[in-house]
PDB file of C-alpha atoms in Angstrom:
ATOM      1  CA  MET A 239      15.917 -23.301  -3.923  1.00 96.00           C
ATOM      2  CA  ARG A 240      12.227 -24.236  -4.173  1.00 98.00           C
ATOM      3  CA  THR A 241      10.454 -22.180  -1.581  1.00 98.00           C
ATOM      4  CA  ALA A 242       6.725 -23.185  -0.550  1.00 98.00           C
ATOM      5  CA  LEU A 243       4.736 -20.478   1.565  1.00 98.00           C
ATOM      6  CA  LEU A 244       2.003 -21.655   3.764  1.00 98.00           C
ATOM      7  CA  GLN A 245      -0.435 -19.019   3.970  1.00 98.00           C
ATOM      8  CA  SER A 246      -2.756 -20.195   6.860  1.00 97.00           C
ATOM      9  CA  SER A 247      -3.697 -19.518  10.233  1.00 96.00           C
ATOM     10  CA  GLY A 248      -4.007 -22.915  11.291  1.00 96.00           C
ATOM     11  CA  ARG A 249      -5.985 -23.698  14.328  1.00 96.00           C
ATOM     12  CA  PRO A 250      -5.587 -20.811  16.631  1.00 96.00           C
ATOM     13  CA  GLY A 251      -5.166 -22.293  20.520  1.00 96.00           C
ATOM     14  CA  SER A 252      -3.818 -25.652  19.578  1.00 97.00           C
ATOM     15  CA  THR A 253      -0.411 -26.669  18.920  1.00 98.00           C
ATOM     16  CA  VAL A 254      -1.584 -30.208  18.327  1.00 98.00           C
ATOM     17  CA  GLU A 255      -3.601 -29.253  15.315  1.00 98.00           C
ATOM     18  CA  ASN A 256      -1.309 -26.770  13.851  1.00 98.00           C
ATOM     19  CA  LEU A 257       1.501 -29.472  13.941  1.00 98.00           C
ATOM     20  CA  LYS A 258      -1.059 -31.660  11.922  1.00 98.00           C
ATOM     21  CA  VAL A 259      -1.714 -28.861   9.500  1.00 98.00           C
ATOM     22  CA  LEU A 260       2.018 -28.342   9.159  1.00 98.00           C
ATOM     23  CA  ASP A 261       2.617 -31.946   8.309  1.00 98.00           C
ATOM     24  CA  GLU A 262      -0.072 -31.975   5.532  1.00 98.00           C
ATOM     25  CA  ALA A 263       1.501 -28.777   4.120  1.00 98.00           C
ATOM     26  CA  ALA A 264       4.922 -30.190   4.218  1.00 98.00           C
ATOM     27  CA  GLY A 265       3.905 -33.337   2.270  1.00 98.00           C
ATOM     28  CA  ARG A 266       2.492 -31.181  -0.462  1.00 98.00           C
ATOM     29  CA  ALA A 267       5.485 -28.922  -0.669  1.00 98.00           C
ATOM     30  CA  ALA A 268       7.883 -31.772  -0.652  1.00 98.00           C
ATOM     31  CA  ALA A 269       5.989 -33.449  -3.527  1.00 98.00           C
ATOM     32  CA  SER A 270       6.233 -29.890  -5.393  1.00 97.00           C
ATOM     33  CA  GLY A 271      10.097 -30.230  -5.423  1.00 98.00           C
ATOM     34  CA  ALA A 272      10.570 -27.597  -2.520  1.00 98.00           C
ATOM     35  CA  GLY A 273      13.527 -27.963  -0.174  1.00 98.00           C
ATOM     36  CA  LEU A 274      12.135 -25.399   2.550  1.00 98.00           C
ATOM     37  CA  LEU A 275       8.555 -24.594   3.731  1.00 98.00           C
ATOM     38  CA  ALA A 276       7.798 -21.447   5.498  1.00 98.00           C
ATOM     39  CA  ALA A 277       4.885 -20.814   7.894  1.00 98.00           C
ATOM     40  CA  ALA A 278       3.389 -17.735   8.976  1.00 98.00           C
ATOM     41  CA  GLU A 279       4.060 -15.636  12.444  1.00 98.00           C
ATOM     42  CA  MET A 280       3.024 -17.370  15.704  1.00 98.00           C
ATOM     43  CA  PHE A 281       1.785 -20.380  13.408  1.00 98.00           C
ATOM     44  CA  LEU A 282       2.278 -23.125  16.191  1.00 98.00           C
ATOM     45  CA  THR A 283      -0.324 -21.587  18.429  1.00 98.00           C
ATOM     46  CA  GLY A 284      -2.279 -18.790  16.870  1.00 97.00           C
ATOM     47  CA  TYR A 285      -1.730 -15.267  17.181  1.00 97.00           C
ATOM     48  CA  ALA A 286      -4.568 -13.490  18.774  1.00 95.00           C
ATOM     49  CA  ILE A 287      -4.950 -15.843  21.484  1.00 96.00           C
ATOM     50  CA  GLY A 288      -4.363 -13.635  24.563  1.00 94.00           C
ATOM     51  CA  ASP A 289      -2.882 -15.263  27.565  1.00 94.00           C
ATOM     52  CA  ASP A 290      -2.733 -18.665  25.874  1.00 96.00           C
ATOM     53  CA  ILE A 291       0.310 -17.173  24.463  1.00 97.00           C
ATOM     54  CA  ALA A 292       2.249 -17.510  27.660  1.00 96.00           C
ATOM     55  CA  ARG A 293       0.543 -20.843  28.390  1.00 96.00           C
ATOM     56  CA  LEU A 294       1.565 -22.343  25.233  1.00 97.00           C
ATOM     57  CA  ALA A 295       5.008 -20.933  24.945  1.00 98.00           C
ATOM     58  CA  GLU A 296       7.927 -23.406  24.831  1.00 98.00           C
ATOM     59  CA  PRO A 297      11.847 -23.212  24.708  1.00 98.00           C
ATOM     60  CA  ALA A 298      13.448 -23.268  21.132  1.00 98.00           C
ATOM     61  CA  ASP A 299      14.549 -26.903  22.031  1.00 97.00           C
ATOM     62  CA  GLY A 300      10.992 -28.159  23.271  1.00 97.00           C
ATOM     63  CA  ASP A 301       8.533 -30.585  22.327  1.00 97.00           C
ATOM     64  CA  ALA A 302       7.181 -28.527  19.524  1.00 97.00           C
ATOM     65  CA  ALA A 303      10.813 -28.234  17.950  1.00 98.00           C
ATOM     66  CA  ASP A 304      11.134 -32.013  18.137  1.00 98.00           C
ATOM     67  CA  ALA A 305       7.962 -32.279  16.400  1.00 98.00           C
ATOM     68  CA  VAL A 306       8.587 -30.160  13.617  1.00 98.00           C
ATOM     69  CA  ALA A 307      11.965 -31.680  13.297  1.00 98.00           C
ATOM     70  CA  GLU A 308      10.225 -35.039  12.978  1.00 98.00           C
ATOM     71  CA  ILE A 309       7.903 -33.501  10.312  1.00 98.00           C
ATOM     72  CA  ALA A 310      11.061 -31.843   8.655  1.00 98.00           C
ATOM     73  CA  GLY A 311      13.034 -35.122   8.386  1.00 98.00           C
ATOM     74  CA  ARG A 312       9.919 -37.330   7.394  1.00 98.00           C
ATOM     75  CA  HIS A 313       9.284 -35.152   4.390  1.00 98.00           C
ATOM     76  CA  GLY A 314      12.737 -34.091   3.335  1.00 98.00           C
ATOM     77  CA  LEU A 315      12.750 -30.445   3.484  1.00 98.00           C
ATOM     78  CA  ALA A 316      13.662 -27.519   5.851  1.00 98.00           C
ATOM     79  CA  ILE A 317      10.889 -25.801   7.816  1.00 98.00           C
ATOM     80  CA  ALA A 318      10.585 -22.221   9.037  1.00 98.00           C
ATOM     81  CA  TYR A 319       7.779 -21.674  11.595  1.00 98.00           C
ATOM     82  CA  GLY A 320       6.623 -18.930  14.000  1.00 98.00           C
ATOM     83  CA  TYR A 321       5.725 -19.721  17.565  1.00 98.00           C
ATOM     84  CA  PRO A 322       5.996 -18.005  21.190  1.00 98.00           C
ATOM     85  CA  GLU A 323       9.198 -18.934  22.644  1.00 98.00           C
ATOM     86  CA  ARG A 324       9.618 -19.468  26.387  1.00 98.00           C
ATOM     87  CA  ALA A 325      13.053 -18.479  28.070  1.00 97.00           C
ATOM     88  CA  GLY A 326      13.144 -17.886  31.625  1.00 96.00           C
ATOM     89  CA  GLU A 327      10.433 -15.248  32.637  1.00 95.00           C
ATOM     90  CA  SER A 328      10.415 -14.073  29.291  1.00 98.00           C
ATOM     91  CA  VAL A 329       8.245 -14.808  26.349  1.00 98.00           C
ATOM     92  CA  TYR A 330       9.345 -13.856  22.588  1.00 98.00           C
ATOM     93  CA  ASN A 331       7.650 -13.729  19.419  1.00 98.00           C
ATOM     94  CA  SER A 332      10.140 -16.201  17.314  1.00 98.00           C
ATOM     95  CA  VAL A 333      10.803 -18.081  14.414  1.00 98.00           C
ATOM     96  CA  GLN A 334      12.946 -21.148  14.161  1.00 98.00           C
ATOM     97  CA  LEU A 335      14.498 -22.681  11.073  1.00 98.00           C
ATOM     98  CA  ILE A 336      14.931 -26.562  11.077  1.00 98.00           C
ATOM     99  CA  SER A 337      16.720 -28.406   8.389  1.00 98.00           C
ATOM    100  CA  ALA A 338      15.623 -31.303   6.308  1.00 98.00           C
ATOM    101  CA  ASP A 339      17.751 -33.723   8.605  1.00 97.00           C
ATOM    102  CA  GLY A 340      15.891 -32.307  11.831  1.00 96.00           C
ATOM    103  CA  THR A 341      18.774 -29.789  12.874  1.00 97.00           C
ATOM    104  CA  ARG A 342      17.577 -26.544  14.638  1.00 98.00           C
ATOM    105  CA  LEU A 343      19.649 -24.163  12.303  1.00 98.00           C
ATOM    106  CA  ALA A 344      18.456 -20.705  13.530  1.00 98.00           C
ATOM    107  CA  ASN A 345      16.018 -19.042  16.154  1.00 98.00           C
ATOM    108  CA  TYR A 346      15.118 -15.440  15.739  1.00 98.00           C
ATOM    109  CA  ARG A 347      13.196 -13.163  18.327  1.00 98.00           C
ATOM    110  CA  LYS A 348      10.903 -10.295  16.933  1.00 98.00           C
ATOM    111  CA  THR A 349      12.899  -7.016  17.521  1.00 98.00           C
ATOM    112  CA  HIS A 350      10.389  -4.431  16.669  1.00 98.00           C
ATOM    113  CA  LEU A 351       7.141  -5.263  18.555  1.00 98.00           C
ATOM    114  CA  PHE A 352       3.780  -3.877  16.912  1.00 97.00           C
ATOM    115  CA  GLY A 353       0.968  -2.129  19.095  1.00 94.00           C
ATOM    116  CA  CYS A 354      -0.074  -2.906  22.680  1.00 95.00           C
ATOM    117  CA  PHE A 355      -1.155  -6.353  21.982  1.00 94.00           C
ATOM    118  CA  GLU A 356       2.351  -7.899  21.264  1.00 96.00           C
ATOM    119  CA  ARG A 357       4.078  -5.103  23.712  1.00 97.00           C
ATOM    120  CA  ASP A 358       1.824  -6.844  26.530  1.00 96.00           C
ATOM    121  CA  HIS A 359       2.605 -10.325  25.702  1.00 97.00           C
ATOM    122  CA  PHE A 360       6.254 -10.266  24.392  1.00 98.00           C
ATOM    123  CA  THR A 361       9.741  -9.280  25.370  1.00 98.00           C
ATOM    124  CA  PRO A 362      11.618  -7.635  22.429  1.00 98.00           C
ATOM    125  CA  GLY A 363      14.553  -9.503  20.917  1.00 98.00           C
ATOM    126  CA  ASP A 364      17.842  -7.739  20.516  1.00 96.00           C
ATOM    127  CA  GLN A 365      19.869  -9.429  17.997  1.00 97.00           C
ATOM    128  CA  PRO A 366      18.952  -7.876  14.442  1.00 95.00           C
ATOM    129  CA  VAL A 367      20.460 -10.425  12.068  1.00 98.00           C
ATOM    130  CA  VAL A 368      20.179 -14.153  12.246  1.00 98.00           C
ATOM    131  CA  GLN A 369      21.244 -16.285   9.417  1.00 98.00           C
ATOM    132  CA  ALA A 370      21.810 -19.782   8.503  1.00 98.00           C
ATOM    133  CA  GLU A 371      23.402 -21.724   5.378  1.00 98.00           C
ATOM    134  CA  LEU A 372      20.789 -23.643   3.776  1.00 97.00           C
ATOM    135  CA  GLY A 373      20.509 -25.071  -0.069  1.00 94.00           C
ATOM    136  CA  GLY A 374      23.171 -23.031  -1.258  1.00 95.00           C
ATOM    137  CA  LEU A 375      21.796 -19.877   0.112  1.00 98.00           C
ATOM    138  CA  THR A 376      22.402 -17.882   3.170  1.00 98.00           C
ATOM    139  CA  VAL A 377      18.845 -17.607   4.850  1.00 98.00           C
ATOM    140  CA  GLY A 378      17.917 -14.617   6.997  1.00 98.00           C
ATOM    141  CA  LEU A 379      15.230 -14.515   9.580  1.00 98.00           C
ATOM    142  CA  MET A 380      12.724 -11.764  10.408  1.00 98.00           C
ATOM    143  CA  ILE A 381       9.282 -11.223  11.785  1.00 98.00           C
ATOM    144  CA  CYS A 382       6.326  -9.029  10.214  1.00 98.00           C
ATOM    145  CA  TYR A 383       6.782  -5.470  11.429  1.00 98.00           C
ATOM    146  CA  ASP A 384      10.709  -5.777  11.564  1.00 98.00           C
ATOM    147  CA  VAL A 385      10.656  -5.662   7.695  1.00 98.00           C
ATOM    148  CA  GLU A 386       9.025  -2.204   7.650  1.00 98.00           C
ATOM    149  CA  PHE A 387      12.223  -0.625   9.143  1.00 97.00           C
ATOM    150  CA  PRO A 388      14.851  -0.157   6.075  1.00 96.00           C
ATOM    151  CA  GLU A 389      17.768  -0.331   8.422  1.00 94.00           C
ATOM    152  CA  ASN A 390      16.603  -4.148   9.561  1.00 96.00           C
ATOM    153  CA  VAL A 391      16.713  -5.149   5.888  1.00 98.00           C
ATOM    154  CA  ARG A 392      20.025  -3.254   4.832  1.00 97.00           C
ATOM    155  CA  ALA A 393      21.788  -4.944   8.027  1.00 96.00           C
ATOM    156  CA  HIS A 394      20.716  -8.135   6.343  1.00 98.00           C
ATOM    157  CA  ALA A 395      21.800  -7.230   3.220  1.00 98.00           C
ATOM    158  CA  LEU A 396      25.481  -6.112   4.326  1.00 97.00           C
ATOM    159  CA  ALA A 397      25.596  -9.356   6.201  1.00 98.00           C
ATOM    160  CA  GLY A 398      25.242 -11.163   2.957  1.00 98.00           C
ATOM    161  CA  THR A 399      21.481 -12.771   3.176  1.00 98.00           C
ATOM    162  CA  ASP A 400      20.395 -13.997  -0.083  1.00 98.00           C
ATOM    163  CA  LEU A 401      16.565 -15.078   1.066  1.00 98.00           C
ATOM    164  CA  LEU A 402      14.887 -13.287   3.882  1.00 98.00           C
ATOM    165  CA  LEU A 403      12.226 -15.363   5.551  1.00 98.00           C
ATOM    166  CA  VAL A 404       9.373 -13.206   6.829  1.00 98.00           C
ATOM    167  CA  PRO A 405       6.666 -14.870   8.831  1.00 98.00           C
ATOM    168  CA  THR A 406       4.014 -12.274   9.391  1.00 98.00           C
ATOM    169  CA  ALA A 407       0.741 -11.586  10.892  1.00 98.00           C
ATOM    170  CA  GLN A 408      -0.315  -8.626   8.343  1.00 97.00           C
ATOM    171  CA  MET A 409      -3.770  -7.186   9.086  1.00 95.00           C
ATOM    172  CA  HIS A 410      -6.266  -4.693   7.461  1.00 95.00           C
ATOM    173  CA  PRO A 411      -5.712  -1.911   6.296  1.00 95.00           C
ATOM    174  CA  PHE A 412      -2.011  -2.259   5.955  1.00 95.00           C
ATOM    175  CA  GLN A 413      -2.060  -4.691   2.980  1.00 95.00           C
ATOM    176  CA  PHE A 414       0.294  -2.127   0.961  1.00 96.00           C
ATOM    177  CA  VAL A 415       3.039  -3.741   2.864  1.00 97.00           C
ATOM    178  CA  ALA A 416       2.516  -7.206   1.108  1.00 97.00           C
ATOM    179  CA  GLU A 417       1.641  -5.638  -2.118  1.00 97.00           C
ATOM    180  CA  SER A 418       4.181  -2.876  -2.543  1.00 97.00           C
ATOM    181  CA  LEU A 419       6.755  -2.636   0.372  1.00 98.00           C
ATOM    182  CA  VAL A 420       8.212  -5.969   0.543  1.00 98.00           C
ATOM    183  CA  PRO A 421       8.996  -6.007  -3.370  1.00 98.00           C
ATOM    184  CA  VAL A 422      10.738  -2.921  -2.904  1.00 98.00           C
ATOM    185  CA  ARG A 423      12.675  -4.168   0.055  1.00 98.00           C
ATOM    186  CA  ALA A 424      13.908  -7.214  -2.016  1.00 98.00           C
ATOM    187  CA  PHE A 425      15.162  -4.605  -4.877  1.00 98.00           C
ATOM    188  CA  GLU A 426      16.616  -2.058  -2.769  1.00 97.00           C
ATOM    189  CA  ASN A 427      18.611  -4.859  -0.857  1.00 98.00           C
ATOM    190  CA  GLN A 428      19.242  -7.180  -3.507  1.00 98.00           C
ATOM    191  CA  MET A 429      18.038 -10.255  -2.128  1.00 98.00           C
ATOM    192  CA  TYR A 430      14.848 -12.577  -2.272  1.00 98.00           C
ATOM    193  CA  VAL A 431      12.105 -11.795   0.713  1.00 98.00           C
ATOM    194  CA  ALA A 432       9.468 -14.527   1.434  1.00 98.00           C
ATOM    195  CA  TYR A 433       6.430 -12.832   3.181  1.00 98.00           C
ATOM    196  CA  VAL A 434       4.234 -15.539   4.549  1.00 98.00           C
ATOM    197  CA  ASN A 435       1.083 -14.127   6.104  1.00 98.00           C
ATOM    198  CA  ARG A 436      -1.728 -15.422   8.132  1.00 98.00           C
ATOM    199  CA  VAL A 437      -5.344 -15.135   6.721  1.00 97.00           C
ATOM    200  CA  GLY A 438      -8.999 -14.453   7.772  1.00 95.00           C
ATOM    201  CA  ARG A 439     -10.116 -13.044  11.050  1.00 94.00           C
ATOM    202  CA  GLU A 440      -9.006 -13.947  14.487  1.00 93.00           C
ATOM    203  CA  GLY A 441      -9.994 -12.225  17.474  1.00 88.00           C
ATOM    204  CA  GLU A 442      -9.944  -8.415  16.812  1.00 90.00           C
ATOM    205  CA  PHE A 443      -7.617  -8.900  13.651  1.00 95.00           C
ATOM    206  CA  GLU A 444      -8.322  -9.439  10.040  1.00 97.00           C
ATOM    207  CA  PHE A 445      -5.454 -10.857   8.437  1.00 97.00           C
ATOM    208  CA  VAL A 446      -5.054 -10.090   4.792  1.00 97.00           C
ATOM    209  CA  GLY A 447      -3.045 -12.977   3.068  1.00 98.00           C
ATOM    210  CA  LEU A 448      -1.184 -11.853   0.151  1.00 98.00           C
ATOM    211  CA  SER A 449       2.013 -13.823   1.074  1.00 98.00           C
ATOM    212  CA  VAL A 450       4.780 -13.093  -1.766  1.00 98.00           C
ATOM    213  CA  LEU A 451       8.235 -14.357  -2.731  1.00 98.00           C
ATOM    214  CA  ALA A 452       9.840 -11.291  -3.955  1.00 98.00           C
ATOM    215  CA  GLY A 453      12.997 -11.288  -6.403  1.00 98.00           C
ATOM    216  CA  PRO A 454      15.954  -8.895  -6.424  1.00 98.00           C
ATOM    217  CA  ASP A 455      14.420  -7.527  -9.421  1.00 98.00           C
ATOM    218  CA  GLY A 456      11.441  -6.393  -7.254  1.00 98.00           C
ATOM    219  CA  VAL A 457       9.129  -8.742  -9.164  1.00 98.00           C
ATOM    220  CA  ALA A 458       6.902 -11.240  -7.209  1.00 98.00           C
ATOM    221  CA  ARG A 459       7.664 -14.917  -8.376  1.00 98.00           C
ATOM    222  CA  THR A 460       4.353 -16.008  -6.446  1.00 98.00           C
ATOM    223  CA  ARG A 461       1.764 -14.406  -4.493  1.00 98.00           C
ATOM    224  CA  ALA A 462      -1.188 -15.831  -2.811  1.00 98.00           C
ATOM    225  CA  GLY A 463      -4.829 -14.287  -2.631  1.00 97.00           C
ATOM    226  CA  ARG A 464      -6.847 -13.928   0.460  1.00 97.00           C
ATOM    227  CA  ALA A 465      -7.539 -17.263   1.314  1.00 97.00           C
ATOM    228  CA  GLU A 466      -5.506 -20.407   2.914  1.00 97.00           C
ATOM    229  CA  GLU A 467      -3.217 -21.588   0.261  1.00 97.00           C
ATOM    230  CA  LEU A 468       0.286 -22.883  -0.367  1.00 98.00           C
ATOM    231  CA  VAL A 469       2.188 -21.192  -3.193  1.00 98.00           C
ATOM    232  CA  VAL A 470       5.824 -22.298  -4.715  1.00 98.00           C
ATOM    233  CA  ALA A 471       8.563 -20.387  -6.470  1.00 98.00           C
ATOM    234  CA  ASP A 472      12.289 -20.356  -6.778  1.00 98.00           C
ATOM    235  CA  ALA A 473      14.857 -18.257  -5.230  1.00 98.00           C
ATOM    236  CA  ASP A 474      17.709 -18.965  -7.655  1.00 97.00           C
ATOM    237  CA  PRO A 475      21.185 -18.147  -6.784  1.00 97.00           C
ATOM    238  CA  ALA A 476      22.459 -17.476 -10.416  1.00 97.00           C
ATOM    239  CA  PHE A 477      19.934 -15.091 -11.221  1.00 98.00           C
ATOM    240  CA  LEU A 478      20.642 -13.100  -7.649  1.00 98.00           C
ATOM    241  CA  ALA A 479      24.286 -13.121  -8.501  1.00 97.00           C
ATOM    242  CA  ALA A 480      23.558 -11.490 -11.816  1.00 98.00           C
ATOM    243  CA  SER A 481      21.139  -9.027 -10.374  1.00 98.00           C
ATOM    244  CA  ARG A 482      23.577  -8.008  -7.855  1.00 97.00           C
ATOM    245  CA  GLU A 483      26.472  -7.733 -10.412  1.00 97.00           C
ATOM    246  CA  ALA A 484      23.886  -5.346 -12.636  1.00 97.00           C
ATOM    247  CA  ASN A 485      22.278  -3.321  -9.519  1.00 96.00           C
ATOM    248  CA  PRO A 486      24.893  -0.730  -7.943  1.00 94.00           C
ATOM    249  CA  TYR A 487      22.836   0.309  -4.651  1.00 92.00           C
ATOM    250  CA  LEU A 488      24.906  -1.694  -2.250  1.00 94.00           C
ATOM    251  CA  ARG A 489      28.233  -0.720  -4.065  1.00 94.00           C
ATOM    252  CA  ASP A 490      27.414   2.831  -4.294  1.00 96.00           C
ATOM    253  CA  ARG A 491      26.393   3.539  -0.596  1.00 94.00           C
ATOM    254  CA  ARG A 492      28.393   6.151   1.163  1.00 94.00           C
ATOM    255  CA  PRO A 493      28.157   4.960   4.924  1.00 92.00           C
ATOM    256  CA  GLY A 494      30.160   8.200   5.963  1.00 91.00           C
ATOM    257  CA  LEU A 495      27.134  10.088   5.515  1.00 93.00           C
ATOM    258  CA  TYR A 496      24.650   8.094   7.315  1.00 90.00           C
ATOM    259  CA  GLY A 497      26.274   8.660  10.691  1.00 86.00           C
ATOM    260  CA  SER A 498      23.231  10.834  11.842  1.00 87.00           C
ATOM    261  CA  LEU A 499      20.745   7.881  11.365  1.00 79.00           C
ATOM    262  CA  THR A 500      21.928   6.257  14.408  1.00 75.00           C
TER     263      THR A 500
END
């Protein structure tokens, strides 16, 4: 499945403007033959927007979701996007996957919150593995800091995730995560990992870009630089099957030895 990564911070503080950015990117992604467009963490509103996070938060089935569904349907491709989700009195840092026909396929709430900023503004999610079927692949959802916990990604591998989408707000000086850790996660868990970052300075944070789609061989299929960019690469089910057959990591596990980890 051809997958497009939208490396952009959009227009922080304006859902309306970010929907326009997403619409334009969806058109370019569809023209490239992509069946899936993935945007960054908190793309719909901006990340470093303080109390506006709560003001702009919407339910998973709110107006913004309807607008993304309309964009997906008009361009004929699935879209995954980060946003602040309102559920009762709680606000979650979430990512939602919407199909090319506008169906809401899956919604994931970030389970591992990073730093005081996130802990001050969000409630952590409690469901580690969220998946959907798309384009012949089992697609899993995760957000930023979550991918830095090997147990998290291994849980997806054991649940059969083929392509792990990771919208992120990766900031300086942690660029080694995009450069080194993500390809290793893809290799050790035998899956594709799409890591989609914000870029540039936003509030107190400097986002480093370097979005990447890494394959199960640990090789980047595409990698963005440090500016706003749309990059495209394929997640190939046939290559994934061959790689899993050749790589023994998951077969050679000895779960009986790992009880002390929990």
